[in-house]
Short mmCIF file of C-alpha atoms in Angstrom, two decimals:
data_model
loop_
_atom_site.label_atom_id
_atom_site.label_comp_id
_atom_site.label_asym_id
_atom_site.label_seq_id
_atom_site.Cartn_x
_atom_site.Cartn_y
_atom_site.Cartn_z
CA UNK A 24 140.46 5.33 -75.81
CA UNK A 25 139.40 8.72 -76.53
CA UNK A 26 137.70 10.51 -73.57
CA UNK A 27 139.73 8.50 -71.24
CA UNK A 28 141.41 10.34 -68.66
CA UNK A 29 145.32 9.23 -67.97
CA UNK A 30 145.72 7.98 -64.30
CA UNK A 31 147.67 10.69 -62.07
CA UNK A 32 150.85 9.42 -60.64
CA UNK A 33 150.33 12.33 -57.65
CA UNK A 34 147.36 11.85 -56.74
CA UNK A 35 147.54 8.08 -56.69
CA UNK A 36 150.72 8.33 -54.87
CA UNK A 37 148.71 10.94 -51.95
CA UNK A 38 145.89 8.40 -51.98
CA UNK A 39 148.48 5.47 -50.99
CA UNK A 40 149.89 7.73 -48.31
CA UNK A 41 146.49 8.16 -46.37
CA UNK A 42 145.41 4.30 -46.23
CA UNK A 43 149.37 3.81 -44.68
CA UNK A 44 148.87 6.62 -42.86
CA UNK A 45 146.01 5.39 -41.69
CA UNK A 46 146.76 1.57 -40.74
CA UNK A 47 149.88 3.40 -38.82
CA UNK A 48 147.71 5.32 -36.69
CA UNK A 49 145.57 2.74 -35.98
CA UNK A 50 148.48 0.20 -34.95
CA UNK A 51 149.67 2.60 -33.07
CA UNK A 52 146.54 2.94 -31.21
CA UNK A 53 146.07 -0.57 -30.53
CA UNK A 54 149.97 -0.79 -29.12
CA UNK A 55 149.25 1.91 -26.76
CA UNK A 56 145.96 0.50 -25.56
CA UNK A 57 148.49 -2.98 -25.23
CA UNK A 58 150.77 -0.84 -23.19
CA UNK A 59 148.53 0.45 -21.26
CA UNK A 60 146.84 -3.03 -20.03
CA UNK A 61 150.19 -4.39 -19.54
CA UNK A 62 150.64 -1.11 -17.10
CA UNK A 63 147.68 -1.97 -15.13
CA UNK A 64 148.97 -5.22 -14.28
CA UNK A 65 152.16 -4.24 -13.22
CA UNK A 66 150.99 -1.33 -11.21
CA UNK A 67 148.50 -3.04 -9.34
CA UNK A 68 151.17 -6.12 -8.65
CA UNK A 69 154.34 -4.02 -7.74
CA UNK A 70 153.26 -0.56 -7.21
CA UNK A 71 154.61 2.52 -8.92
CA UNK A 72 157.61 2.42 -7.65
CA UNK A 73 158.32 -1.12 -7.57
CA UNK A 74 157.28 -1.60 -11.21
CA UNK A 75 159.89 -0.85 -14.01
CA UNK A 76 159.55 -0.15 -17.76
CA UNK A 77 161.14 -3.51 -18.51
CA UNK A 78 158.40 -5.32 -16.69
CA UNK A 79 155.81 -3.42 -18.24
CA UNK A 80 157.19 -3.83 -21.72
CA UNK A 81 157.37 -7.23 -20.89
CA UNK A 82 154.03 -7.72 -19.84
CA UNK A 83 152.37 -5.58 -22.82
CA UNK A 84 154.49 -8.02 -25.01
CA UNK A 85 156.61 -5.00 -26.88
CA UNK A 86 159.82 -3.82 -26.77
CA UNK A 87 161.35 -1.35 -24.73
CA UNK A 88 161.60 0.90 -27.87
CA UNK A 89 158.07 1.13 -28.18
CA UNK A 90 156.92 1.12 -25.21
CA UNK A 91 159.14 4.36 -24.86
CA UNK A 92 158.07 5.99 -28.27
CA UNK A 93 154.62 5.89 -26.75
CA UNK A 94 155.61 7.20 -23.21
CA UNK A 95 158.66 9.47 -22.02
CA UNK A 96 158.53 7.86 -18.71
CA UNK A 97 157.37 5.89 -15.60
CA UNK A 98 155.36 9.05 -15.07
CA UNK A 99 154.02 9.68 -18.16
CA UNK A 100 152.99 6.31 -18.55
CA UNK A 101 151.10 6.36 -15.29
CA UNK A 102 149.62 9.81 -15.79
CA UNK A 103 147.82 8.29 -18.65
CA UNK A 104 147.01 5.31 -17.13
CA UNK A 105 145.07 7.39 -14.06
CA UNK A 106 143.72 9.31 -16.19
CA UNK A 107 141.92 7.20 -18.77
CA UNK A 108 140.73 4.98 -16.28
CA UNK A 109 139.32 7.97 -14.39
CA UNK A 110 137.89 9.22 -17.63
CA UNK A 111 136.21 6.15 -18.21
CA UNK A 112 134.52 5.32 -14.96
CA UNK A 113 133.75 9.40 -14.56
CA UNK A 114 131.94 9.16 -18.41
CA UNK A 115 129.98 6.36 -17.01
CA UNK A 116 129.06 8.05 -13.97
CA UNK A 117 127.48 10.85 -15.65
CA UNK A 118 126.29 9.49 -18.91
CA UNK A 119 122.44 9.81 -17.40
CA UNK A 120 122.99 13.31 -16.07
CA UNK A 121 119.87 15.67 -17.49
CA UNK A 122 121.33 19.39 -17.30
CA UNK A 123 117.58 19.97 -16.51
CA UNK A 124 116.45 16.75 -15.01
CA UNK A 125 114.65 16.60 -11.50
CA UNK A 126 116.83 16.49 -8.54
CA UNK A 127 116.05 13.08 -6.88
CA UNK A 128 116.46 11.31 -10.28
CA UNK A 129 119.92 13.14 -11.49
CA UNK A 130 120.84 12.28 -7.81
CA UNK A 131 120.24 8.32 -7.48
CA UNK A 132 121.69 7.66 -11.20
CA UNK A 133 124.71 10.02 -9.49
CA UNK A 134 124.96 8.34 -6.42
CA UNK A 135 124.14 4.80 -7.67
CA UNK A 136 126.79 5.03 -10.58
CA UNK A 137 129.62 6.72 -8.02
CA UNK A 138 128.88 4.46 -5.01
CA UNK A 139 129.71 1.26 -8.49
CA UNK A 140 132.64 2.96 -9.02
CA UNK A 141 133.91 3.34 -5.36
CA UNK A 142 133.73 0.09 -5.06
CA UNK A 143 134.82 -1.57 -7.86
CA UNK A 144 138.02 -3.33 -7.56
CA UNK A 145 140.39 -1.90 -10.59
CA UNK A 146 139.36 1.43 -8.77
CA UNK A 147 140.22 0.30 -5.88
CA UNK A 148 143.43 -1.51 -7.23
CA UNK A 149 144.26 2.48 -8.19
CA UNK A 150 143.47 4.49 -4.89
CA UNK A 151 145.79 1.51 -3.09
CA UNK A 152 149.15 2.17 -5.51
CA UNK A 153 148.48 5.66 -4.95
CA UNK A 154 147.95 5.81 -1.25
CA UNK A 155 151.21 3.89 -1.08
CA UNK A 156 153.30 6.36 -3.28
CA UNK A 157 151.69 9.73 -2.14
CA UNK A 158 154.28 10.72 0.33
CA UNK A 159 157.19 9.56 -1.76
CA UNK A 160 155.98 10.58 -5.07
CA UNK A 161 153.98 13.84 -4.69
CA UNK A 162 153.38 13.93 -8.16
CA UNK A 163 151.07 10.66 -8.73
CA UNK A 164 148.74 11.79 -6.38
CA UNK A 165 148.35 14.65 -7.39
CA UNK A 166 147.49 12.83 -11.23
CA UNK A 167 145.11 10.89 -9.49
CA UNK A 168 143.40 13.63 -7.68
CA UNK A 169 142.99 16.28 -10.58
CA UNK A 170 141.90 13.49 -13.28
CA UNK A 171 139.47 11.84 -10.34
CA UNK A 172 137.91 13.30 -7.10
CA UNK A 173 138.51 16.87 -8.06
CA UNK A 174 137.02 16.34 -12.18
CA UNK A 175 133.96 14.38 -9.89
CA UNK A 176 133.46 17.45 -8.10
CA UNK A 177 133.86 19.78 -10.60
CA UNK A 178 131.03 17.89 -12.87
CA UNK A 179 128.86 17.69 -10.34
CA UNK A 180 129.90 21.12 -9.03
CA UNK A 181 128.37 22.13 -12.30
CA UNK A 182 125.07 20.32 -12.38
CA UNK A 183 123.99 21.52 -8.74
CA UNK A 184 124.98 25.53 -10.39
CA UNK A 185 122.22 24.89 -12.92
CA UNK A 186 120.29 23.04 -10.29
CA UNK A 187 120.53 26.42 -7.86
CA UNK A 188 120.07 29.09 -10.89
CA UNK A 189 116.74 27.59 -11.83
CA UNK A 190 115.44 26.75 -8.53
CA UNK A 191 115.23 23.01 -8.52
CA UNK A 192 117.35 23.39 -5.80
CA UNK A 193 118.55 25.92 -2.77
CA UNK A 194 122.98 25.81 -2.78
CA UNK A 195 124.06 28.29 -1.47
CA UNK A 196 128.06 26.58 -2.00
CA UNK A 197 127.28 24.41 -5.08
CA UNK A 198 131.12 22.77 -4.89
CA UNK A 199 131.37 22.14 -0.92
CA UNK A 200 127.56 20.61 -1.76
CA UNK A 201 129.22 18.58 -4.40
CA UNK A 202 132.16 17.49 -1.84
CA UNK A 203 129.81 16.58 0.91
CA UNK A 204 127.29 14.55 -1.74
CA UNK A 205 130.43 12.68 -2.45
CA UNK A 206 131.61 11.97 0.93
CA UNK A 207 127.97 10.82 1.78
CA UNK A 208 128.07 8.01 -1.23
CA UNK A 209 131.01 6.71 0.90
CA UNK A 210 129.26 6.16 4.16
CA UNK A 211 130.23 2.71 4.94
CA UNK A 212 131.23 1.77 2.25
CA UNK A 213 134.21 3.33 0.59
CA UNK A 214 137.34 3.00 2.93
CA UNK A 215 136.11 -0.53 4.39
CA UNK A 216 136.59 -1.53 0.89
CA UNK A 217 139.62 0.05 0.19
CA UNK A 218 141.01 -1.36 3.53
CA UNK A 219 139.97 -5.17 2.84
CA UNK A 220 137.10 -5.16 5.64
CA UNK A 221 134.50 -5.72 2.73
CA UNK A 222 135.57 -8.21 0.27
CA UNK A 223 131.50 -7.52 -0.85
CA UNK A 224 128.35 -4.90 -0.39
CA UNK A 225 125.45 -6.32 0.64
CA UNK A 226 123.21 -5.13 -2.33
CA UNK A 227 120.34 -4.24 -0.15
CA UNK A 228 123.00 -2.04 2.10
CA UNK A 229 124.06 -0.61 -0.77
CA UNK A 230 120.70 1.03 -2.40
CA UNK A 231 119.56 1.80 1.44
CA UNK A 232 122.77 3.86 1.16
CA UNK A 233 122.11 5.26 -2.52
CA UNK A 234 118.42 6.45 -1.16
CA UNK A 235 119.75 7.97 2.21
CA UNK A 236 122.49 10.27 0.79
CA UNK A 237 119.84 10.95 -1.80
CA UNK A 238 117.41 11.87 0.89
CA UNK A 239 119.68 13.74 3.34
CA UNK A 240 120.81 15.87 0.30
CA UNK A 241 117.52 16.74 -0.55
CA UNK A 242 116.25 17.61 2.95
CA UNK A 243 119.43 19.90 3.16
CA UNK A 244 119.41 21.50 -0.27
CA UNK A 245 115.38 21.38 -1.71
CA UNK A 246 113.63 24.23 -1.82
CA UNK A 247 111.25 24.77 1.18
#
């Protein structure tokens, strides 16, 4: 037919190229988010050092030849292991943060969110395999720190800074007031937990402890 234009080979063949490109990457995705659950299990069940590749590969139901074109090593795997899970409980955390909200509420979402965290038991599961490694493998607590406490502190670090500069509050130290909001959260809480004494938090304990770090904070650090 006249007016018709003839179908280009090239640009057909580019078009085909994308959409494979495209299921690829998204396969790829989902095997590494397999991986990655499969690492959890073994992790929390034999440690880091304790748990091998083949076990994991095992577990994530994938070969040992993908499991390492996803992840040089042990290390690498656990790396990213500690550190999504970190990003993901830290995003939660402070989702509700207002760069300008009022004190006492940016505070109790804060505490209330951290204090969930603490105490949840895949967290917990995490702080356990690396307490147990952190003499003998430097390294993975150090992954754990940086990508957890220390990115905790350095959010909030940041909030209480814009907090100080406007006058909602009066920090003289914004990070050590971020470190010491943090260590509050944890009163009573945090290490029976991660020790086994508390299987459970009483919910009533826990917003009486939510309000109290709130309110100690704020008769340190509000203006006068």
């Amino acid at each position: 037919m006249h007016g018709q234009r003839p179908c280009c080979p090239a640009r057909s063949c580019v078009g085909v190229r994308l959409v494979i490109m495209s299921v690829l990457e998204c396969l790829s995705t989902e095997k590494r988010s397999q991986i990655l659950a499969g690492a959890a299990k073994v992790f929390a069940e034999e440690g880091y050092e304790g748990a091998s590749m083949s076990r994991i590969a095992h577990e994530a139901s994938v070969s040992k030849g993908t499991l390492y074109n996803h992840f040089q090593n042990k290390a690498d795997l656990f790396s990213v292991y500690v550190q999504n899970a970190c990003s993901t409980y830290l995003s939660h955390v402070f989702s509700n943060v207002k760069e300008d909200g009022a004190p006492e509420e940016v505070l109790l979402s804060v505490a209330d969110r951290m204090l969930t965290m603490m105490t949840d038991p895949a967290c917990i599961v995490i702080y356990r395999v690396v307490m147990a490694e952190a003499a003998k493998f430097p390294n993975v607590a150090q992954t754990f720190y940086q990508a957890g406490p220390a990115e905790a502190i350095k959010r909030l670090t940041l909030w209480l800074t814009g907090a100080a500069a406007d006058g909602r509050l009066m920090v003289e130290d914004p990070q050590f007031a971020a470190e010491q909001f943090l260590a509050l959260v944890q009163t009573r809480t945090g290490l029976r937990r991660r020790l086994c004494l508390d299987h459970d938090v009483d919910p009533a304990f826990r917003d009486y402890v939510v309000r109290e770090t709130v309110r100690m904070f704020l008769n340190r650090y509000a203006p006068a």
